[in-house]
Amino acid sequence: MKKIKQPYLLCFFIALMLFPFMQPINTSAERAPLADISTLATVSSVEADGGFLEPVTDWFGSVGDSIENTIDGVEETVKGIVNYIGELIGTVDEAISSFSSGNTYSSDGVEEIQEKVNQADDLLKKIGIKPKSGEKIVYRVLPDKQDISEGIKARRPDRNMSIAGHVRNGSKENFKGSQFISTTKSFDVALDNARYDINNDRKPQDLRIVRIDLNKVTNKYYDLTDPEIQEKYLVTKAGKPFQMVRNYANSSQEVLVEKFIPKEAFELIGRPSEFMN
Amino acid sequence: MDQLTLLEHFIESEINLLVKLRMGNGMDEKEYENMKRSFSLLIEQWSDKDSIPQDAVQSVMEVCGELYNFSRNYSGEESERIRDAAANISTLRQKGLACDQISDKAKEKVMSSLMEQMEKGGGFFEKLQQGKGLDEEQFEEILEELTTIDDKIFFWDTMPKPLVRILISLYEMDLFVYKYEDEFQDQVEADKIYDAYERFFDLIVG
């Protein structure tokens, strides 16, 4: 009986462990380029996840409690740093394979995964990016010349550029700036952009990252991964999804803030060379 | 394979390719080959028609400009590979859109004024190409005309090929910025062109 149940237990456990790693909106939007497919997939996947998690966690009962507690504690943070944790634990795929390939996965696997999650959690605490309760955190990589002593200013606050225009043109060499300030919900994206110049052949660099609490941002901001925001701002003239721009925004987990971020709303994390060592 | 499936494949591979380039992950050859294959088949299907499906217009319009722009974010062979990809798709696209006839007289009527504006004074883009700079007055007229008809043309089921070609030229106007900066060393004109491009871009966004 125990042997029969073990694979099921394992499957549910993996699903539970991977839940925080899933970003259904992003994934579905990237895989479904056409308008109607994307919208449907997004809605259905979110609903399915919500319905799926509940019975699984109930079913696990006391066995899963300790794992759940760990996950609850890191869930918010992990959402934004999925790949980074992947790196820390030797990629998520490796974690899954090490978990599923062994025959003694029941207790050893749990301990191993718990240990790795704890390691990641410790590192997040160490570098000071673990969100406190109620915080809505995004990150921004600062160009070396940018002075943030008075806050973070948009390059061209006087412009009246469309949101889609900013996303489409922001990574181009000849971009002249806009009234928006780009930030990302993903620490992994911020870290990558801080370490490598993705607009210049991924040349190594070491730029500062700031951690911004959107609750303290006084101007309007737009979470471009939010399907409602996408429906409103990332559409073509014909009212259809502007899929290329949506996928750009999804891949970089982009949140745009209008014109200015007050200094009270952010704290400097530092350069990767400072907190990675 | 039917047109809708091909179109889905084309758009999906196009977007996957572009997203990877934008994230600094380089040229995904597999996605590029998928995109080229599906686009070639689409071009074949469109060869005896004078218009293309509206659902294809956005991707057809954006793909080469995006590729070229991203090629500038890379160097050496990687940059060349992306630029070659842009050139190959552009050649395919030219072949697929080479048709001056418009069988739908109602659509022709809607477009006629815009086409006249484009051709005025020796051609808006011809002048730009020759280094004569942005004809601001002509651009304003073109934009005004587009604003007048955009609630019609973007809602047609199919768009005549000559109109698609005009939209492509306007969408790729930002590539002239490099030409004016690098070749003509004229930053003032380059900035004007960039501003004009942004205004056009905002017009095609909902």
Coordinates of C-alpha atoms in Angstrom, one line a residue:
Chain A
M1 CA 0.0 0.0 0.0
K2 CA 2.8 2.3 0.9
K3 CA 4.5 1.6 -2.4
I4 CA 1.3 2.4 -4.3
K5 CA 0.8 5.6 -2.6
Q6 CA 4.3 6.9 -2.8
P7 CA 4.2 8.0 -6.4
Y8 CA 0.9 9.8 -5.8
L9 CA 2.3 11.4 -2.7
L10 CA 5.4 12.5 -4.7
C11 CA 3.3 14.0 -7.5
F12 CA 1.2 16.0 -5.1
F13 CA 4.2 17.1 -3.2
I14 CA 6.0 18.3 -6.4
A15 CA 2.9 20.1 -7.5
L16 CA 2.7 21.8 -4.1
M17 CA 6.3 22.7 -4.1
L18 CA 6.2 24.0 -7.6
F19 CA 3.0 26.1 -7.1
P20 CA 4.9 29.2 -6.1
F21 CA 7.2 28.8 -9.0
M22 CA 4.3 28.8 -11.5
Q23 CA 3.5 32.1 -13.1
P24 CA 0.4 31.1 -15.1
I25 CA -0.3 34.5 -16.6
N26 CA 3.2 34.9 -18.0
T27 CA 3.5 31.4 -19.2
S28 CA 0.1 31.1 -20.9
A29 CA 0.5 34.5 -22.6
E30 CA 3.9 33.6 -24.0
R31 CA 2.7 30.3 -25.3
A32 CA -0.5 31.5 -26.8
P33 CA 0.1 34.2 -29.3
L34 CA -3.3 34.8 -30.5
A35 CA -5.8 37.0 -28.9
D36 CA -8.6 34.7 -27.9
I37 CA -6.4 31.8 -27.0
S38 CA -4.3 33.9 -24.7
T39 CA -7.2 35.4 -22.8
L40 CA -8.9 32.1 -22.3
A41 CA -5.8 30.4 -21.2
T42 CA -4.9 33.1 -18.8
V43 CA -8.3 33.0 -17.1
S44 CA -8.6 29.3 -17.0
S45 CA -5.1 28.6 -15.7
V46 CA -5.5 31.0 -12.8
E47 CA -8.8 29.4 -11.8
A48 CA -7.4 26.0 -12.2
D49 CA -4.5 26.7 -9.9
G50 CA -6.7 28.2 -7.3
G51 CA -8.9 25.2 -7.3
F52 CA -6.1 22.7 -7.4
L53 CA -4.1 23.9 -4.5
E54 CA -6.8 23.8 -1.9
P55 CA -7.6 20.0 -2.0
V56 CA -4.0 19.2 -2.3
T57 CA -3.0 21.1 0.9
D58 CA -6.0 19.6 2.7
W59 CA -5.1 16.2 1.7
F60 CA -1.5 16.5 2.8
G61 CA -2.7 17.4 6.3
S62 CA -0.1 17.3 8.9
V63 CA 2.5 15.7 6.7
G64 CA 2.6 18.7 4.5
D65 CA 2.2 21.3 7.3
S66 CA 5.9 21.9 7.8
I67 CA 6.5 22.2 4.0
E68 CA 3.5 24.5 3.7
N69 CA 4.7 26.7 6.4
T70 CA 8.0 27.0 4.7
I71 CA 6.4 27.8 1.4
D72 CA 4.0 30.3 2.9
G73 CA 7.0 32.1 4.3
V74 CA 8.9 32.4 1.1
E75 CA 6.1 32.4 -1.4
E76 CA 5.8 36.1 -1.9
T77 CA 9.5 36.5 -2.3
V78 CA 10.0 33.4 -4.4
K79 CA 7.5 34.6 -7.0
G80 CA 9.8 37.3 -8.0
I81 CA 13.0 35.4 -7.9
V82 CA 12.1 32.0 -9.3
N83 CA 15.1 31.6 -11.5
Y84 CA 17.4 33.0 -9.0
I85 CA 16.4 30.3 -6.6
G86 CA 16.8 27.9 -9.5
E87 CA 20.4 28.9 -9.7
L88 CA 21.0 28.6 -6.0
I89 CA 19.7 25.1 -5.8
G90 CA 21.3 24.1 -9.0
T91 CA 18.2 24.8 -11.0
V92 CA 14.6 23.9 -10.3
D93 CA 14.8 21.1 -12.8
E94 CA 17.7 19.5 -11.0
A95 CA 15.8 19.8 -7.8
I96 CA 12.8 18.0 -9.3
S97 CA 14.9 15.4 -10.9
S98 CA 16.9 14.7 -7.7
F99 CA 13.6 14.5 -6.0
S100 CA 11.9 12.2 -8.4
S101 CA 14.7 9.9 -9.5
G102 CA 15.6 8.3 -6.2
N103 CA 13.7 5.4 -4.7
T104 CA 13.8 6.7 -1.2
Y105 CA 12.2 10.0 -2.0
S106 CA 9.6 10.1 0.8
S107 CA 11.6 11.5 3.7
D108 CA 15.0 12.1 2.3
G109 CA 13.6 14.1 -0.6
V110 CA 11.5 16.2 1.7
E111 CA 14.5 17.0 3.8
E112 CA 16.6 17.8 0.8
I113 CA 14.1 20.2 -0.7
Q114 CA 13.4 21.8 2.7
E115 CA 17.0 22.4 3.2
K116 CA 17.4 23.9 -0.2
V117 CA 14.4 26.2 0.2
N118 CA 15.8 27.2 3.6
Q119 CA 19.1 28.0 2.0
A120 CA 17.4 30.2 -0.5
D121 CA 15.3 31.8 2.2
D122 CA 18.4 32.5 4.2
L123 CA 20.1 34.2 1.3
L124 CA 17.1 36.3 0.6
K125 CA 17.1 37.5 4.2
K126 CA 20.9 38.0 4.0
I127 CA 20.7 40.4 1.0
G128 CA 17.6 42.0 2.5
I129 CA 15.1 41.6 -0.2
K130 CA 12.6 39.4 1.7
P131 CA 9.3 41.4 1.6
K132 CA 7.7 42.3 4.9
S133 CA 4.1 41.7 5.4
G134 CA 1.9 43.9 3.1
E135 CA 4.8 45.2 1.0
K136 CA 4.4 45.2 -2.8
I137 CA 8.0 45.0 -4.0
V138 CA 9.5 45.8 -7.4
Y139 CA 13.1 46.3 -8.4
R140 CA 14.9 48.7 -10.6
V141 CA 18.5 48.6 -11.9
L142 CA 20.1 52.0 -11.9
P143 CA 22.4 53.4 -14.5
D144 CA 25.7 54.4 -12.9
K145 CA 25.2 58.1 -13.5
Q146 CA 21.7 58.2 -12.0
D147 CA 21.5 60.3 -8.9
I148 CA 18.8 59.0 -6.6
S149 CA 19.4 61.3 -3.6
E150 CA 16.2 63.1 -4.4
G151 CA 14.3 60.1 -5.7
I152 CA 14.1 58.3 -9.0
K153 CA 13.0 60.5 -11.9
A154 CA 11.8 59.4 -15.3
R155 CA 14.1 60.4 -18.2
R156 CA 11.5 62.5 -20.0
P157 CA 8.6 63.3 -17.5
D158 CA 7.3 65.8 -20.0
R159 CA 6.6 63.2 -22.7
N160 CA 3.2 61.7 -23.3
M161 CA 4.2 58.3 -24.6
S162 CA 1.9 55.3 -24.7
I163 CA 2.6 52.4 -22.4
A164 CA 3.0 50.1 -25.3
G165 CA 5.4 52.5 -26.9
H166 CA 7.5 52.6 -23.8
V167 CA 7.7 48.8 -23.6
R168 CA 8.3 48.3 -27.4
N169 CA 11.0 51.0 -27.6
G170 CA 12.5 50.9 -24.2
S171 CA 15.2 48.4 -25.0
K172 CA 16.2 50.0 -28.3
E173 CA 19.5 51.8 -28.8
N174 CA 17.8 54.9 -30.0
F175 CA 15.2 55.2 -27.2
K176 CA 14.9 58.8 -26.1
G177 CA 13.1 58.1 -22.8
S178 CA 9.6 58.6 -21.6
Q179 CA 7.5 59.7 -18.7
F180 CA 7.7 56.1 -17.3
I181 CA 10.2 54.5 -15.0
S182 CA 10.6 50.8 -15.7
T183 CA 10.7 48.4 -12.8
T184 CA 10.4 44.6 -12.5
K185 CA 8.5 42.3 -10.1
S186 CA 11.3 39.7 -10.7
F187 CA 14.5 40.0 -8.7
D188 CA 15.9 37.5 -11.1
V189 CA 15.3 39.9 -14.0
A190 CA 16.8 42.8 -12.0
L191 CA 19.8 40.8 -11.1
D192 CA 20.4 39.7 -14.7
N193 CA 20.1 43.3 -15.9
A194 CA 22.4 44.5 -13.2
R195 CA 25.1 41.9 -14.0
Y196 CA 24.8 41.9 -17.8
D197 CA 24.1 44.7 -20.3
I198 CA 21.4 43.0 -22.3
N199 CA 21.5 45.9 -24.8
N200 CA 25.2 45.4 -25.4
D201 CA 26.0 41.8 -26.0
R202 CA 25.5 40.9 -22.4
K203 CA 28.8 42.5 -21.4
P204 CA 29.4 42.1 -17.7
Q205 CA 28.5 45.1 -15.5
D206 CA 27.8 45.7 -11.9
L207 CA 24.9 48.1 -11.5
R208 CA 23.0 49.1 -8.4
I209 CA 19.6 47.5 -7.7
V210 CA 17.0 49.3 -5.7
R211 CA 14.0 47.7 -4.0
I212 CA 10.8 49.7 -4.3
D213 CA 7.7 49.4 -2.2
L214 CA 4.8 50.3 -4.5
N215 CA 2.7 51.0 -1.4
K216 CA 4.9 54.1 -0.9
V217 CA 4.9 55.2 -4.5
T218 CA 2.8 58.3 -4.8
N219 CA 2.3 58.4 -8.6
K220 CA 0.3 56.0 -10.7
Y221 CA 1.8 52.7 -11.6
Y222 CA 0.9 49.9 -14.0
D223 CA 1.5 46.2 -13.5
L224 CA 1.9 45.2 -17.1
T225 CA 1.6 41.5 -16.3
D226 CA -1.9 42.1 -15.0
P227 CA -4.3 40.8 -17.7
E228 CA -6.7 43.7 -17.0
I229 CA -4.0 46.3 -17.5
Q230 CA -2.9 44.5 -20.7
E231 CA -6.5 44.5 -22.0
K232 CA -6.6 48.2 -21.4
Y233 CA -3.2 49.4 -22.5
L234 CA -1.5 46.7 -24.6
V235 CA -3.9 46.4 -27.4
T236 CA -3.7 47.3 -31.1
K237 CA -5.8 49.8 -32.8
A238 CA -8.3 47.1 -33.7
G239 CA -8.7 46.3 -30.0
K240 CA -6.8 43.0 -30.3
P241 CA -4.0 42.0 -27.9
F242 CA -0.7 43.6 -28.9
Q243 CA 0.9 40.2 -28.3
M244 CA 4.6 41.1 -29.0
V245 CA 4.5 43.9 -26.4
R246 CA 2.5 41.8 -23.9
N247 CA 5.2 39.1 -24.1
Y248 CA 7.9 41.7 -23.7
A249 CA 6.2 42.9 -20.6
N250 CA 5.6 39.4 -19.3
S251 CA 9.1 38.2 -19.8
S252 CA 10.6 41.1 -17.9
Q253 CA 7.7 41.2 -15.4
E254 CA 7.4 44.9 -16.0
V255 CA 5.8 47.4 -13.8
L256 CA 5.8 51.1 -15.0
V257 CA 5.7 53.9 -12.6
E258 CA 4.8 57.4 -13.8
K259 CA 7.4 60.2 -13.6
F260 CA 8.8 59.9 -10.1
I261 CA 9.5 57.6 -7.2
P262 CA 10.1 59.3 -3.9
K263 CA 13.2 58.3 -2.0
E264 CA 11.0 57.1 0.9
A265 CA 9.6 54.4 -1.4
F266 CA 12.9 52.6 -2.1
E267 CA 16.0 51.3 -0.5
L268 CA 19.3 50.5 -2.2
I269 CA 20.1 46.8 -2.2
G270 CA 23.5 47.4 -3.8
R271 CA 25.6 46.0 -6.6
P272 CA 25.6 42.3 -7.2
S273 CA 29.3 42.2 -6.5
E274 CA 28.5 43.4 -3.0
F275 CA 25.7 41.0 -2.0
M276 CA 26.5 38.0 -4.1
N277 CA 29.7 37.3 -2.2
Chain B
M1 CA -1.7 23.3 -43.5
D2 CA -4.5 25.9 -43.3
Q3 CA -3.8 29.6 -43.1
L4 CA -5.0 30.0 -39.5
T5 CA -2.7 27.3 -38.2
L6 CA 0.2 28.7 -40.2
L7 CA -0.5 32.1 -38.9
E8 CA -0.5 30.9 -35.3
H9 CA 2.9 29.2 -35.9
F10 CA 4.3 32.2 -37.5
I11 CA 3.2 34.6 -34.7
E12 CA 4.2 32.2 -32.0
S13 CA 7.7 31.6 -33.3
E14 CA 8.1 35.3 -34.2
I15 CA 7.3 36.4 -30.6
N16 CA 9.4 33.7 -29.0
L17 CA 12.3 34.7 -31.1
L18 CA 11.9 38.4 -30.4
V19 CA 11.4 37.9 -26.6
K20 CA 14.6 35.9 -26.4
L21 CA 16.5 38.6 -28.3
R22 CA 15.1 41.3 -26.1
M23 CA 16.1 39.5 -22.9
G24 CA 19.7 39.3 -24.2
N25 CA 19.5 35.5 -24.9
G26 CA 20.6 35.7 -28.5
M27 CA 19.2 34.3 -31.7
D28 CA 17.1 31.1 -31.3
E29 CA 17.8 29.4 -34.6
K30 CA 15.0 26.9 -34.1
E31 CA 12.4 29.6 -33.6
Y32 CA 13.8 31.5 -36.6
E33 CA 13.6 28.4 -38.8
N34 CA 10.0 27.8 -37.6
M35 CA 9.1 31.4 -38.3
K36 CA 10.7 31.4 -41.7
R37 CA 9.0 28.1 -42.7
S38 CA 5.6 29.2 -41.7
F39 CA 6.0 32.7 -43.2
S40 CA 7.2 31.2 -46.5
L41 CA 4.1 29.0 -46.6
L42 CA 1.9 32.0 -45.8
I43 CA 3.5 34.0 -48.6
E44 CA 2.7 31.2 -51.0
Q45 CA -0.9 31.2 -49.9
W46 CA -1.1 34.9 -50.3
S47 CA 0.6 35.0 -53.7
D48 CA -2.6 35.1 -55.8
K49 CA -4.3 37.5 -53.5
D50 CA -4.1 41.3 -53.3
S51 CA -4.6 41.5 -49.6
I52 CA -3.5 39.7 -46.4
P53 CA -5.5 38.8 -43.3
Q54 CA -5.8 41.6 -40.7
D55 CA -4.6 39.1 -38.0
A56 CA -1.3 38.9 -39.9
V57 CA -0.7 42.6 -40.3
Q58 CA 0.8 43.4 -36.9
S59 CA 3.4 40.7 -37.1
V60 CA 4.3 41.2 -40.7
M61 CA 4.7 44.9 -40.0
E62 CA 6.8 44.6 -36.9
V63 CA 9.1 41.5 -37.5
C64 CA 11.9 43.0 -39.6
G65 CA 12.2 46.3 -37.7
E66 CA 12.4 44.4 -34.4
L67 CA 15.0 42.0 -35.6
Y68 CA 17.1 44.8 -37.0
N69 CA 16.8 46.8 -33.8
F70 CA 17.8 43.8 -31.7
S71 CA 20.8 43.1 -34.0
R72 CA 22.2 46.3 -32.6
N73 CA 22.1 45.0 -29.1
Y74 CA 24.6 42.3 -30.1
S75 CA 28.0 42.3 -31.7
G76 CA 30.1 40.2 -34.0
E77 CA 28.6 37.0 -35.5
E78 CA 25.5 37.1 -33.4
S79 CA 24.6 40.5 -34.6
E80 CA 25.2 39.5 -38.2
R81 CA 23.1 36.4 -37.8
I82 CA 20.2 38.5 -36.6
R83 CA 20.7 41.1 -39.3
D84 CA 20.8 38.3 -41.9
A85 CA 17.5 36.9 -40.5
A86 CA 16.0 40.4 -40.8
A87 CA 17.1 40.6 -44.4
N88 CA 15.8 37.1 -45.3
I89 CA 12.4 37.8 -43.8
S90 CA 12.3 41.2 -45.5
T91 CA 13.0 39.6 -48.9
L92 CA 10.3 37.1 -48.3
R93 CA 8.0 39.8 -47.2
Q94 CA 8.7 42.0 -50.3
K95 CA 7.9 39.0 -52.5
G96 CA 4.7 38.3 -50.6
L97 CA 3.5 41.8 -50.7
A98 CA 4.4 42.6 -54.3
C99 CA 1.0 43.6 -55.7
D100 CA -0.2 47.0 -56.6
Q101 CA -3.8 46.1 -57.5
I102 CA -6.7 46.6 -55.2
S103 CA -9.7 44.7 -56.3
D104 CA -12.0 46.0 -53.6
K105 CA -12.9 49.5 -54.9
A106 CA -14.4 50.6 -51.6
K107 CA -11.1 49.9 -49.8
E108 CA -9.2 51.6 -52.6
K109 CA -11.2 54.7 -52.2
V110 CA -10.5 54.8 -48.4
M111 CA -6.8 54.5 -49.1
S112 CA -6.4 56.7 -52.1
S113 CA -5.7 59.9 -50.3
L114 CA -3.1 58.3 -48.1
M115 CA -1.3 56.8 -51.1
E116 CA -1.3 60.2 -52.8
Q117 CA 0.1 61.8 -49.7
M118 CA 2.9 59.2 -49.6
E119 CA 3.9 59.8 -53.2
K120 CA 3.8 63.6 -53.1
G121 CA 7.0 65.6 -53.9
G122 CA 8.9 62.6 -55.1
G123 CA 7.8 60.3 -52.3
F124 CA 8.1 60.7 -48.6
F125 CA 10.4 57.8 -48.0
E126 CA 12.4 58.3 -51.2
K127 CA 13.4 61.7 -49.8
L128 CA 14.2 60.2 -46.4
Q129 CA 16.3 57.6 -48.1
Q130 CA 18.2 60.1 -50.1
G131 CA 19.2 62.0 -47.0
K132 CA 16.9 64.9 -47.6
G133 CA 15.5 64.7 -44.1
L134 CA 12.0 64.4 -42.8
D135 CA 9.5 66.4 -44.7
E136 CA 7.6 67.5 -41.6
E137 CA 4.7 69.0 -43.5
Q138 CA 4.2 65.9 -45.5
F139 CA 4.5 63.7 -42.4
E140 CA 1.7 65.8 -40.7
E141 CA -0.5 65.3 -43.7
I142 CA 0.2 61.6 -43.8
L143 CA -0.5 61.3 -40.0
E144 CA -3.7 63.3 -40.4
E145 CA -4.9 61.1 -43.2
L146 CA -4.1 58.0 -41.3
T147 CA -6.0 59.3 -38.3
T148 CA -9.0 59.9 -40.5
I149 CA -9.0 56.3 -41.8
D150 CA -7.6 54.3 -39.0
D151 CA -11.0 53.4 -37.6
K152 CA -11.7 51.7 -40.9
I153 CA -8.5 50.1 -42.1
F154 CA -7.6 48.3 -38.9
F155 CA -11.0 46.7 -38.8
W156 CA -11.1 45.3 -42.3
D157 CA -10.8 41.5 -42.3
T158 CA -8.1 41.7 -44.9
M159 CA -5.8 44.6 -45.7
P160 CA -4.7 45.4 -49.3
K161 CA -1.0 44.7 -49.8
P162 CA -0.1 48.3 -50.9
L163 CA -1.5 49.6 -47.6
V164 CA 0.5 47.0 -45.6
R165 CA 3.6 48.2 -47.4
I166 CA 2.9 51.8 -46.4
L167 CA 2.3 50.8 -42.7
I168 CA 5.6 48.7 -42.8
S169 CA 7.5 51.8 -44.0
L170 CA 6.1 53.9 -41.3
Y171 CA 6.7 51.3 -38.6
E172 CA 10.3 51.0 -39.7
M173 CA 10.9 54.7 -39.9
D174 CA 12.9 54.4 -36.7
L175 CA 15.6 52.5 -38.7
F176 CA 16.3 55.8 -40.5
V177 CA 17.4 57.2 -37.2
Y178 CA 20.5 55.1 -37.4
K179 CA 21.1 56.1 -41.0
Y180 CA 20.9 59.7 -40.1
E181 CA 23.1 59.3 -37.0
D182 CA 25.7 57.1 -38.5
E183 CA 25.7 57.8 -42.2
F184 CA 24.6 61.4 -42.5
Q185 CA 25.9 62.5 -39.1
D186 CA 22.7 64.5 -38.6
Q187 CA 21.5 64.2 -35.0
V188 CA 18.9 66.9 -35.3
E189 CA 17.2 65.2 -38.2
A190 CA 17.6 61.8 -36.5
D191 CA 15.7 63.1 -33.5
K192 CA 13.0 64.5 -35.7
I193 CA 12.6 61.1 -37.4
Y194 CA 12.5 59.4 -34.1
D195 CA 9.8 61.7 -32.8
A196 CA 7.8 61.1 -35.9
Y197 CA 8.1 57.4 -35.6
E198 CA 6.9 57.5 -32.0
R199 CA 3.8 59.5 -33.1
F200 CA 3.0 56.9 -35.7
F201 CA 3.5 54.1 -33.2
D202 CA 1.1 55.7 -30.8
L203 CA -1.4 55.9 -33.6
I204 CA -1.4 52.2 -34.2
V205 CA -1.8 51.4 -30.5
G206 CA -5.3 51.1 -29.1

